[in-house]
Each structure stands twice: as structure tokens, then as C-alpha cells.
Amino acid sequence: MANSGGRGSRIVDGADASISWAVYPAGSISADKSAHFGAPAASTALLQELVQSLGLPTPGDPAPEATANQIVPTNPELEFAPQFVFEVTAVNTFFQNGVLVGTDVLRIFDDGIPEGWETIATPVPLTYVTQGEDLVVSVWAGSKVAPKINPNENNDDFQIRNPRLVLPDGRSLKPDGYTDPDLALNMGDSAGKLDFYDATFTIPEDAYMAVAHSWDTTAVADGQHSVLASNGVDAKTRTVTVDNTAPVVTTSVVAGQLYQDEFMIEGGATDAGAGFDTLVATLDGRVVELPYATSSIELADGEHTLLLAARDNVGNVEKVSTVFSTPVEEPGNELITPLDGATVEEGPVDLTARATDPTGDQLHVTLRQGFTASAAASSVRSYSGTTANAKGADRAAKTLLTGDQVTAMARLDGTIEPVTSDSQFPYQLFEVDLPTQAGVDFTARVRWDGTANADAKVLLYVQNLTTGAWEEFDRHVTIGEGATAFTLDAMVPALDHVQNQVMTVLIQHSEGFAGADLSDRSSVLPVNNVNDTARADYDFTLAVESDTQYYNDTFYQRQLDIHDYLLDQRAAINLQYLIHTGDIVDNFEDEHQWTNANAAYAMLDDAQLPYGVLAGNHDVGQKDADYAAYKANFGAERFEVNPWYGDSFEDNRGHYDLTTAGGIDFIMLYLGWAPSEEGIAWLNEVLAQYPERTAILNLHEYMLTTDGLGAVPQQIYDEVVAPNANVAMVFSGHYHDAFTRIDQFDDNGDGTPDRSVYQLLFDYQGLPEGGQSFLRLLHFDNAVEQISVRTYSPYLDVYNSDDPTLDLVHQEFTVPYAAFGMTKVQKSLGTDAFTVDILTTTAIAAVAPVTIRVVRART
């Protein structure tokens, strides 16, 4: 049975003999697709009288199911769901406190109620109510994961009072053993508190003022059916619609057919019952909108799967899968005479070529004029160099290659003179003079052959004269290959890529920004604190700050203490990057807090100190996830001019930075508060693009103070941290503590762990003055290959807090590079050969559609 909204519930008759009802859609609630309906209780004698007066058959004992004109058995029932009601206070936001019956969760209450009492009312479905049995409804103190007790996690502490069950007839029942409505029950996992409270209710027999029957609608035909109910005095009839039939799906695509050229994919659905609701189409797993125009050229050759899924208004679903195919659409050619690379005598030249097509189509064949040049040609100037900014337009420091250097790149012979660097990105650049006969609409076929060090990324760019930037055409990653030979090639249109008859090609090792060393292990520097890690014991430093909201609200000097220290000691500790894991401000609607934060981070902007931020719950209004103020102050526009800024997700709701320090390539990946499915998918997309980099994933909420994970953090762990072999560390805040958790992963599936991921919680906002300016310093020692993690307050000028809630083992520790396979690498880039073919549109000869495959012309 189905109602127009497609929602399932019961047909219930009240004590006044009026009937109200809603109907189960097929399969949406009841596994047996049954409708449950009720009517007021009546005596057997009255029912028999009603049956006879209506001319209906006497019911069997019992009737197995509802069929036409049949009296059905019933059972006593409440008229509608009773309400479990109580007052609550001192609830903390996001803890999964719950109302349960048995193990079934009826409601989660996780909105913060810091003070005052609020009433929570929860309907108890009638499926849990049985005449003659007590009803037990429970209130549980939840963790951040679920409404249950986990000895290893923290559960919420709050109070409830006056629990009661409000019946349909208006009566309010108290739980067994609870008599004082003002008595507050202390809930939580602390000593002397209740993990859960079971409210046991004995429902009076006279509360069951209705009767009910469950109807298996799959046993009857689709269509309209009449339901009659009577209390022996009054009778009510209602007409309901049964619809257990899915929509009928049609498509223009014929299974098994070969489609060539352009064609249209069409599809539709109809439903004779409750009506058609939605049709979704996917082509090879990708959602498409119908009608969908495509062609055998656009689609890859081979089989394709069209899936149409239709749903009607009550949830019946029909899926139709159709497999079709498209042919290979790759005409080819073969030069017969003259041979490739041959030298011909002056005068007319006979040109012979063979045209091919795998499907035997007729072909239009044109022989066109072209030019070619190698690195040794006088029309090509070759350069090499290194840079700190991989996409920087300025290459004035490049070195012109001459003599044997150029000769070595003239042909593919394995003769290579690589460019190397321990701290910057090698590159090779080629300026190609174009012949005047090339015209303005040619295509340049660019090919580069060479080598790079292991675990490197090399990109082929061509300068775009319209944007002024380097436009990427090809890339290669040498993950797992060692220093191996590979090829980059591209088809480059003349438009936007030629200036003064010159095209500029860049072969660039790596992406992002490499910060210059501001000091080294041998530097003699003034002592800041006698307990500082000795400068001779590390190469560079990364810093972490988190949950600075109270600073930018009330204790602003504490925020300035951190940034003053970092800028003052930047050179001394060779600080290369700063991470902020969220909650920049305390109240996202308070403009003065954003004003303070802007000024504090403008200090870093002005000093060109690379840093990244993300939004915490206080930056976006907790559950509201209102990113407007955050984006206005720390949106992508603020950062995208920086050479280390990679890209943005939803205007800096997420972003990544590409930075290299001490010869180690990092990707600093951020996703702010309330991660969405799209945001998590974006994390995976980015990590897949940079397998060669050590990834540090930054989140606001991730690890609990007991090293557990909430529901969404667990999803990120399962879907992002576990499957991506380049994830090395996860930094987070939000929870007031410091904790380190280490998990191992078998990335290659051989049964042996390949990677340990260090997950670091750091949030000292619970200390006086909002955190006393404590920050994290990560000193990277390339010689010993380990990171020394230190916790320091420039305000107190001390390492590590002496607060008893903060364990020293989680404030100061080391992380070995080997845990996640990180190592310093010398970058190397070498060219074996470079060629450019200029393919013009100038025709030498053209042949109409041909079936003969050999084409000849003279020029």
C-alpha cells in the first residue's frame, strides 16, 4: 500500500471512531511489504453482526492474509506512537548521546546545551510496544562515535530529569522507581555517574484502545483496495493504492549493437501505479544526462555499458543494463618514399604514403608541408638551470648550452649530461625559431627524451603568451622506476604559444616551491633558550599551531607571541613552513576576532613565510558550517599568488601547498570543518596526483584525546589515510590534549607493513590564557634521518607544559624517516634528445575519398 509521499506508517483508528492513516511504500519499511492498519476494539458479537449486515463471509480462524471481502484478525494496539520525554542540561556539542530501545537508536541529541534545561521528546514506534509487556526506553551518554560506552574513549557528561512516557490518550507515565520529577540524574562515564539510564514503563491495559492488522500487500494485485474499519457502531472506509511494481524502463540503445559515427542515447521510464519519480543514467560508470549525444570517435573502442535506474514515487526501483560497442576509429598512415630522414636531391620529389583504417572507411587524404628541428639545429637554443619556483616565468638565470652539450641532445643515443641540485628544481629550456612558412595555424609536435632521479616528477610546459604562464602538456613520474629513461611529448597549437616566431618549451623537474636555507648546521647563532635543539643537529624546521581562537578573541598578545617568535627565529631554526589546524577565531560572527587574526597572519604574508590554514568549528559556526566569514578572510584569493600554493577546494575550504625543504618534497594537504563526501573525494584526487611527495594531512577534528576516531575521522582514515601510500603524517587539533598514534599499513599487499603513519593531536587551548602560546616545532635531521618533535612556548620561554593532563611522552618525541620511507634526494634531470616537428596546414596534395590505400604525389 502506498501514499502519495511514499512514507510508511500505520493506519490507526482513534477512540472516537475516526480513522487516520498513512501507508507503507513497497519495500521501504517492512521487509515483507506489509501494511499495518488499526481500528477501535469491538466485541465479537458486534463484528459478527457487522459481517452479516454487509453480506461478507465469516472470517476463518485465523485468516492468513487480507483478501477481497474478508474479515482479518487483529491485535490490540495504541492509537499512535507514545512520546518519551525528558529534560536535559550540560550537553556538549557533537557527542552522540542517544535515546534507544534495546540496541536500536531512536534519536541522537548532540546539539550543545551548556546551561538551562531543554525538553527532548522522542516518538517510540509502535513496533516496540506490545500489550502485556513493559516498555524500556534508555538514555545513553555518548562518545563522539556512538551512544555507547567505550572504555578507551571519553563520553559526554550531562544531566537529565523528569523522564516520562506520554500516551496517545494524554496520560503521562513515570518510569518504575522514579517519583520525583525534580530529581536530576547524572549521566556520563565519570565516577559516580550513569553510563545509561533505563526507563521502564508499564502501560495500562486500557491504553490499548485500537486494534491493528499487518497486511502483506505483495499477496494482492496492484491497484486500489478498500479498507473498512468499525467499532460496532460506526464504520469508516478508505481507499488505498497498492503499488509493488517497478517502473518500465526503455532505451534507444540496442544490446550487442556496434555503433559508429555520431549517435544519440535516449531513455525513459513510465509507471502505471504511484507514478514515475526519477531516472538516472550512467555510461561506463559516469552519470550522463539524457538524451546524450556522443560518437564512436569520442568513446573508446570496445564495449560500453549503459545503466538506467528508475524509481517510482513509492520507492520501487528498476535497473536496465545495456552493453553495446564502438569500433576502433584511428586512421593511420605509413610513409613509403622517401624514407624518414632521407636526404633528397634538388628538384621534384615523389611522395608515396599508405593510408590505413581498421574499419575500412573511406578516407580523405592530404599530404601537408612540415619542418623539423633537433636540439643541434641552428633554429633551436638550449638552456639549463635550477629554480626555487617551478612555475616561475622568470628564467633569466638560465645557462646557454653550447658545443658538445648541444651535440649530445641531437639524437637519441643515451649520451646525457644531467643537471643536478640538492635544494632547487632542475630544468631545461628550449627556444625554437619557427620558419615563416609555418603560418599561424600550425601544430608543433614536441618530443623530449631523457632521465630523472627515482621518485621524481617531470613536466613538459610551453609558454602561453596570453596568460604569461607555463602551460602543461605532459608529465611523467618515476615512482618505482629508478633513474630510468622516459619520453614526454605533446601536440602544441600555434595559437597563444608563439611570439616573434619563437616557441619556448620548458622541461621542469618537480612542482611547487623550494625554500632557500636560511642557516645550516654549521651556523653560529645567538642562544634563544638553553634547551633549544642544537642547530648542528638538524637541517630545517616545520612549525604547527592550532586552536588559537581564544588568542584572537581575548588574549591577542599570545597569538603575536607565536608569530613574533617564528619571524624572529626564522633564520636561526631554518623555518620553512607553518601549519595551522583550525579554530583561528572563537566566534565567526565577531568581526574584531577576524581583524586580529588578519593582522597576525599579515605578518607572515609580508615576510613571505609559507603557511597554510584550515577552518575549525568555531571559524564556521559549529553545525552551521557557514564558511562565508572564513572565505572572506582566508579564502583562496589570499594565498593563490604564492608559489607554494597548489590549488583550492571550494575557495580554501580545502587546499594544498607544495613545498620542498632540505631536499624533501612535501604536499601539505588541508580540509576544513565538516568534511563532505566531495571533500574526501578531493583529498584522494590530490594525493593521486602527487605520489612522489611526502603528504602531511591536516584536519581540525581527527583524533580524540584517547587516540580514537569519530565517525567522519574514521571514514577519512579508511578512505584516505589507509589507501594512499604517500600519507605520512596526520595533524589535528579540536580536542584539548596532546597525543600521538602510530598505525602501520601494508601498501603492497605482501603481508608486511610498508608504512607507519604518525597521527598527532595538538591543542593546548585548555591551558590558561587560551594556550599560553605553545606551538610545535618539528626539526628535520637528514643525517640521522629522524624528526625531533618539540613543544615550546615563546611566552613562557619553556619547553613542554607542566599541566598534569599533558603527558611528556606526547610533547617531546622523535619520528624516524624510515617509518614512511622519506629520504633526502638529489634531484637530477638529463636530456638525451629533443625534437620539434612543425606540422603546417599547407597542402602539397589532397585526394578525395579513397578505397585504394596507397597515395602518391609529386612536389
PDB file of N, CA and C in Angstrom, residues 29 46 61 111 201 294 521 531 594 602 607 673:
ATOM      1  N   ILE A  29       9.914   0.045   4.332  1.00  0.00           N
ATOM      2  CA  ILE A  29       9.991  -0.098   5.779  1.00  0.00           C
ATOM      3  C   ILE A  29       9.862  -1.562   6.178  1.00  0.00           C
ATOM      4  N   LEU A  46     -20.561  -7.975  17.971  1.00  0.00           N
ATOM      5  CA  LEU A  46     -20.803  -6.825  17.106  1.00  0.00           C
ATOM      6  C   LEU A  46     -20.147  -7.023  15.744  1.00  0.00           C
ATOM      7  N   ASP A  61     -10.351 -18.942  10.910  1.00  0.00           N
ATOM      8  CA  ASP A  61      -9.729 -18.843  12.235  1.00  0.00           C
ATOM      9  C   ASP A  61      -8.312 -19.394  12.190  1.00  0.00           C
ATOM     10  N   ASP A 111      23.322  18.497  19.979  1.00  0.00           N
ATOM     11  CA  ASP A 111      23.431  19.949  20.000  1.00  0.00           C
ATOM     12  C   ASP A 111      23.812  20.402  21.406  1.00  0.00           C
ATOM     13  N   PHE A 201       8.579   1.324  31.688  1.00  0.00           N
ATOM     14  CA  PHE A 201       7.185   1.756  31.794  1.00  0.00           C
ATOM     15  C   PHE A 201       6.249   0.551  31.691  1.00  0.00           C
ATOM     16  N   THR A 294      26.707  11.466 -28.487  1.00  0.00           N
ATOM     17  CA  THR A 294      28.097  11.037 -28.452  1.00  0.00           C
ATOM     18  C   THR A 294      28.462  10.467 -29.817  1.00  0.00           C
ATOM     19  N   ARG A 521      73.715  23.696   9.465  1.00  0.00           N
ATOM     20  CA  ARG A 521      74.135  23.032  10.702  1.00  0.00           C
ATOM     21  C   ARG A 521      75.409  23.647  11.283  1.00  0.00           C
ATOM     22  N   ASN A 531      67.582  25.194  26.278  1.00  0.00           N
ATOM     23  CA  ASN A 531      67.090  23.853  25.980  1.00  0.00           C
ATOM     24  C   ASN A 531      66.723  23.670  24.507  1.00  0.00           C
ATOM     25  N   TRP A 594      38.307  38.413  13.647  1.00  0.00           N
ATOM     26  CA  TRP A 594      38.884  38.286  12.310  1.00  0.00           C
ATOM     27  C   TRP A 594      39.894  39.400  12.042  1.00  0.00           C
ATOM     28  N   ALA A 602      48.961  38.633   8.488  1.00  0.00           N
ATOM     29  CA  ALA A 602      49.587  39.568   7.555  1.00  0.00           C
ATOM     30  C   ALA A 602      51.079  39.690   7.845  1.00  0.00           C
ATOM     31  N   ALA A 607      56.233  38.801   5.337  1.00  0.00           N
ATOM     32  CA  ALA A 607      57.569  38.209   5.425  1.00  0.00           C
ATOM     33  C   ALA A 607      57.771  37.076   4.430  1.00  0.00           C
ATOM     34  N   TRP A 673      36.568  22.096   8.554  1.00  0.00           N
ATOM     35  CA  TRP A 673      35.492  21.544   9.361  1.00  0.00           C
ATOM     36  C   TRP A 673      34.333  21.026   8.504  1.00  0.00           C
TER      37      TRP A 673
END
